[in-house]
Coordinates of C-alpha atoms in Angstrom, one line a residue:
X1 CA 189.8 185.1 64.7
X2 CA 188.1 181.7 65.1
X3 CA 187.7 179.2 62.3
X4 CA 184.1 178.0 62.2
X5 CA 184.8 174.4 61.4
X6 CA 187.3 174.1 64.2
X7 CA 184.9 175.8 66.7
X8 CA 182.2 173.4 65.7
X9 CA 184.4 170.3 65.9
X10 CA 185.5 171.3 69.4
X11 CA 181.8 172.0 70.3
X12 CA 181.1 168.3 69.4
X13 CA 184.0 167.0 71.4
X14 CA 183.0 169.1 74.4
X15 CA 179.4 168.0 74.1
X16 CA 180.5 164.3 74.2
X17 CA 182.6 165.0 77.2
X18 CA 179.7 166.8 79.0
X19 CA 177.6 163.7 78.3
X20 CA 180.1 161.5 80.1
X21 CA 182.0 160.6 76.9
X22 CA 179.1 159.2 74.9
X23 CA 176.0 160.6 73.2
X24 CA 173.6 160.1 70.4
X25 CA 173.3 162.5 67.4
X26 CA 170.2 164.2 68.8
X27 CA 171.9 164.8 72.1
X28 CA 174.9 166.4 70.4
X29 CA 172.6 168.5 68.3
X30 CA 170.7 169.6 71.4
X31 CA 173.9 170.6 73.2
X32 CA 175.6 172.3 70.3
X33 CA 172.7 173.8 68.4
X34 CA 174.3 172.6 65.1
X35 CA 172.4 171.1 62.2
X36 CA 172.4 167.3 61.9
X37 CA 174.2 167.4 58.6
X38 CA 177.0 169.5 59.9
X39 CA 177.4 167.3 63.0
X40 CA 177.4 164.1 60.9
X41 CA 180.0 165.5 58.4
X42 CA 182.4 166.6 61.2
X43 CA 181.9 163.3 63.1
X44 CA 183.1 161.4 60.0
X45 CA 186.4 163.2 60.1
X46 CA 186.7 162.6 63.8
X47 CA 185.9 158.9 63.3
X48 CA 188.5 158.6 60.6
X49 CA 191.2 160.1 62.9
X50 CA 190.2 158.0 65.9
X51 CA 189.1 160.9 68.1
X52 CA 185.5 159.5 68.1
X53 CA 184.2 156.0 67.8
X54 CA 180.7 154.7 67.0
X55 CA 179.2 152.1 69.3
X56 CA 177.0 149.2 68.2
X57 CA 173.9 151.2 69.1
X58 CA 175.1 153.9 66.8
X59 CA 175.8 156.3 69.6
X60 CA 179.1 158.2 69.4
X61 CA 181.9 158.1 72.1
X62 CA 185.2 159.8 72.6
X63 CA 188.0 157.8 70.9
X64 CA 191.3 156.4 71.8
X65 CA 193.3 159.1 69.9
X66 CA 192.4 161.6 72.6
X67 CA 194.3 159.5 75.3
X68 CA 197.7 160.5 74.1
X69 CA 196.8 164.1 73.8
X70 CA 195.2 164.0 77.3
X71 CA 198.2 162.4 78.9
X72 CA 200.6 165.0 77.5
X73 CA 198.2 167.8 78.4
X74 CA 197.8 166.5 82.0
X75 CA 201.6 166.5 82.5
X76 CA 201.8 170.1 81.2
X77 CA 198.9 171.3 83.3
X78 CA 200.4 169.6 86.3
X79 CA 203.7 171.5 85.7
X80 CA 201.9 174.8 85.3
X81 CA 200.0 174.2 88.6
X82 CA 203.1 173.7 90.8
X83 CA 203.8 177.5 91.4
X84 CA 200.2 177.9 92.5
X85 CA 200.2 174.8 94.6
X86 CA 203.3 176.2 96.3
X87 CA 201.4 179.3 97.2
X88 CA 198.7 177.1 98.7
X89 CA 201.4 175.4 100.8
X90 CA 202.7 178.7 102.0
X91 CA 199.2 179.9 102.9
X92 CA 198.2 176.8 104.8
X93 CA 201.4 175.1 105.8
X94 CA 199.9 171.8 104.4
X95 CA 200.4 169.6 101.4
X96 CA 198.6 171.0 98.2
X97 CA 197.2 168.8 95.4
X98 CA 195.5 169.2 92.1
X99 CA 193.1 166.6 90.7
X100 CA 190.8 166.2 87.7
X101 CA 187.9 164.0 86.9
X102 CA 188.6 161.1 84.4
X103 CA 185.4 159.2 83.7
X104 CA 183.9 158.6 87.2
X105 CA 187.2 158.7 89.0
X106 CA 189.3 161.5 90.6
X107 CA 192.9 161.5 89.4
X108 CA 195.6 163.4 91.2
X109 CA 197.8 165.2 88.6
X110 CA 200.1 167.4 90.7
X111 CA 201.3 167.9 94.3
X112 CA 203.5 170.1 96.3
X113 CA 204.3 168.6 99.8
X114 CA 204.2 170.4 103.1
X115 CA 207.6 171.3 104.6
X116 CA 206.4 169.8 107.9
X117 CA 207.7 166.4 109.1
X118 CA 204.2 165.0 109.5
X119 CA 202.5 165.6 106.2
X120 CA 199.9 164.0 103.9
X121 CA 200.6 162.4 100.5
X122 CA 198.3 161.5 97.6
X123 CA 200.5 160.1 94.9
X124 CA 200.3 161.7 91.5
X125 CA 198.4 159.4 89.3
X126 CA 196.4 157.9 92.1
X127 CA 192.7 157.3 91.3
X128 CA 190.0 157.5 93.9
X129 CA 186.2 157.7 94.0
X130 CA 184.8 161.2 94.2
X131 CA 182.2 160.8 97.0
X132 CA 184.7 160.6 99.9
X133 CA 187.2 163.4 98.8
X134 CA 187.0 167.2 98.9
X135 CA 188.4 167.5 95.3
X136 CA 185.8 165.0 94.1
X137 CA 183.0 167.1 95.6
X138 CA 184.1 170.3 94.0
X139 CA 184.4 168.5 90.7
X140 CA 181.0 167.0 90.9
X141 CA 179.3 170.1 92.3
X142 CA 179.4 171.5 88.8
X143 CA 177.9 168.5 87.2
X144 CA 174.2 167.9 86.5
X145 CA 174.9 164.1 86.4
X146 CA 176.4 163.8 89.8
X147 CA 173.6 161.4 90.9
X148 CA 174.3 159.2 87.9
X149 CA 178.0 159.1 88.8
X150 CA 177.2 158.0 92.3
X151 CA 174.9 155.4 90.9
X152 CA 177.6 154.0 88.7
X153 CA 180.4 154.0 91.3
X154 CA 178.4 153.1 94.4
X155 CA 179.3 154.8 97.6
X156 CA 181.7 152.4 99.4
X157 CA 182.4 153.3 103.1
X158 CA 186.1 154.3 103.3
X159 CA 185.9 155.3 107.0
X160 CA 183.2 155.7 109.6
X161 CA 182.8 159.3 108.4
X162 CA 182.2 158.5 104.8
X163 CA 178.8 159.8 103.5
X164 CA 177.1 156.8 101.8
X165 CA 173.7 158.4 101.1
X166 CA 173.1 159.8 97.7
X167 CA 170.6 162.4 99.0
X168 CA 173.1 163.6 101.7
X169 CA 175.8 163.9 99.1
X170 CA 173.6 165.8 96.6
X171 CA 172.7 168.2 99.4
X172 CA 176.3 168.6 100.3
X173 CA 177.1 169.4 96.6
X174 CA 174.5 172.2 96.8
X175 CA 176.4 173.6 99.8
X176 CA 179.7 173.3 98.0
X177 CA 178.3 175.4 95.1
X178 CA 176.9 178.0 97.5
X179 CA 180.0 178.5 99.6
X180 CA 182.7 177.8 97.0
X181 CA 184.7 175.1 98.7
X182 CA 184.4 171.4 99.8
X183 CA 185.5 169.6 102.9
X184 CA 186.6 166.0 103.5
X185 CA 186.5 165.4 107.3
X186 CA 188.1 162.1 107.6
X187 CA 185.9 160.6 104.9
X188 CA 188.6 159.1 102.8
X189 CA 191.2 158.5 105.5
X190 CA 190.8 158.6 109.2
X191 CA 192.6 161.5 110.9
X192 CA 193.0 163.5 107.6
X193 CA 191.0 166.6 106.7
X194 CA 191.0 168.3 103.4
X195 CA 189.7 171.6 102.0
X196 CA 189.3 171.9 98.2
X197 CA 188.3 174.7 95.8
X198 CA 187.3 174.5 92.1
X199 CA 189.5 175.6 89.1
X200 CA 187.4 177.0 86.3
X201 CA 188.2 177.5 82.6
X202 CA 185.9 180.5 82.6
X203 CA 182.7 178.5 82.2
X204 CA 183.1 175.1 83.8
X205 CA 185.0 173.5 86.6
X206 CA 187.9 171.6 85.1
X207 CA 190.0 170.7 88.1
X208 CA 190.1 170.9 91.9
X209 CA 192.9 172.2 94.1
X210 CA 193.2 171.2 97.8
X211 CA 195.2 171.3 100.9
X212 CA 195.2 168.3 103.3
X213 CA 196.8 167.5 106.6
X214 CA 196.2 166.1 110.0
X215 CA 192.7 166.7 111.3
X216 CA 193.8 168.8 114.3
X217 CA 196.0 171.1 112.2
X218 CA 193.3 171.7 109.5
X219 CA 190.6 172.2 112.2
X220 CA 192.8 174.9 113.8
X221 CA 192.8 177.0 110.6
X222 CA 190.2 179.6 109.9
X223 CA 188.2 177.7 107.3
X224 CA 186.5 180.5 105.5
X225 CA 189.6 182.7 105.5
X226 CA 191.7 179.8 104.1
X227 CA 189.1 179.0 101.5
X228 CA 189.0 182.6 100.3
X229 CA 192.8 182.6 99.9
X230 CA 192.7 179.2 98.1
X231 CA 190.0 180.4 95.7
X232 CA 192.0 183.4 94.7
X233 CA 195.0 181.2 93.9
X234 CA 192.8 178.7 92.0
X235 CA 191.2 181.5 90.1
X236 CA 194.6 182.9 89.0
X237 CA 195.7 179.5 87.9
X238 CA 192.5 178.9 86.0
X239 CA 192.9 182.2 84.2
X240 CA 196.5 181.5 83.3
X241 CA 196.1 177.8 82.3
X242 CA 192.6 177.7 80.7
X243 CA 191.4 181.3 80.3
X244 CA 193.0 182.0 76.9
X245 CA 190.5 182.9 74.2
X246 CA 187.5 183.0 76.5

């Protein structure tokens, strides 16, 4: 049984997150369908506890009290992911990673390395821009504000293969949504290819899981068959980690 006030409070926090962490009262109302009075009353409690702050223009933003919770949750989710990432390593023979979107950056939160001598590493905690990574593409493919993200971050050229056109990237995100996986073909690091699949909480993409390795080894794999296997593993992880109560 859900508690209405708790549900509504979480709706407000999720609405702020969906708006990039900041929104006005009318935007929150439009996303949640809640009356202005209810939103204002709940926001006062969140403000008092530091989970929301009010900016000088009277817009509301996610507050610093969420940082501690988020850091602990990230560590827990990273630990939960390891058995599933291990399955991805067994399936592909390559290093498996999980990443989330924090603001406009992709952050790696878990990794299981390949048993091979020549293998790829993306350090846990590393922050990268999303446009040149497969995990970034699967995370942004679910977002209506992808173009705005690209506008804020810019599209720096990491290698000669990096896509630096907003239109090309947006077209690629459409392809990612249609086929269910994303590729990084040496766009972040020369000689390294990566295939990533989304992790859903039942409604939204909340993380990306990927395998990465030397370009020749990834190219030798059956891409569609590999993606199908990775999607099944990511689906199982999403159901276990995020699916409760949905």
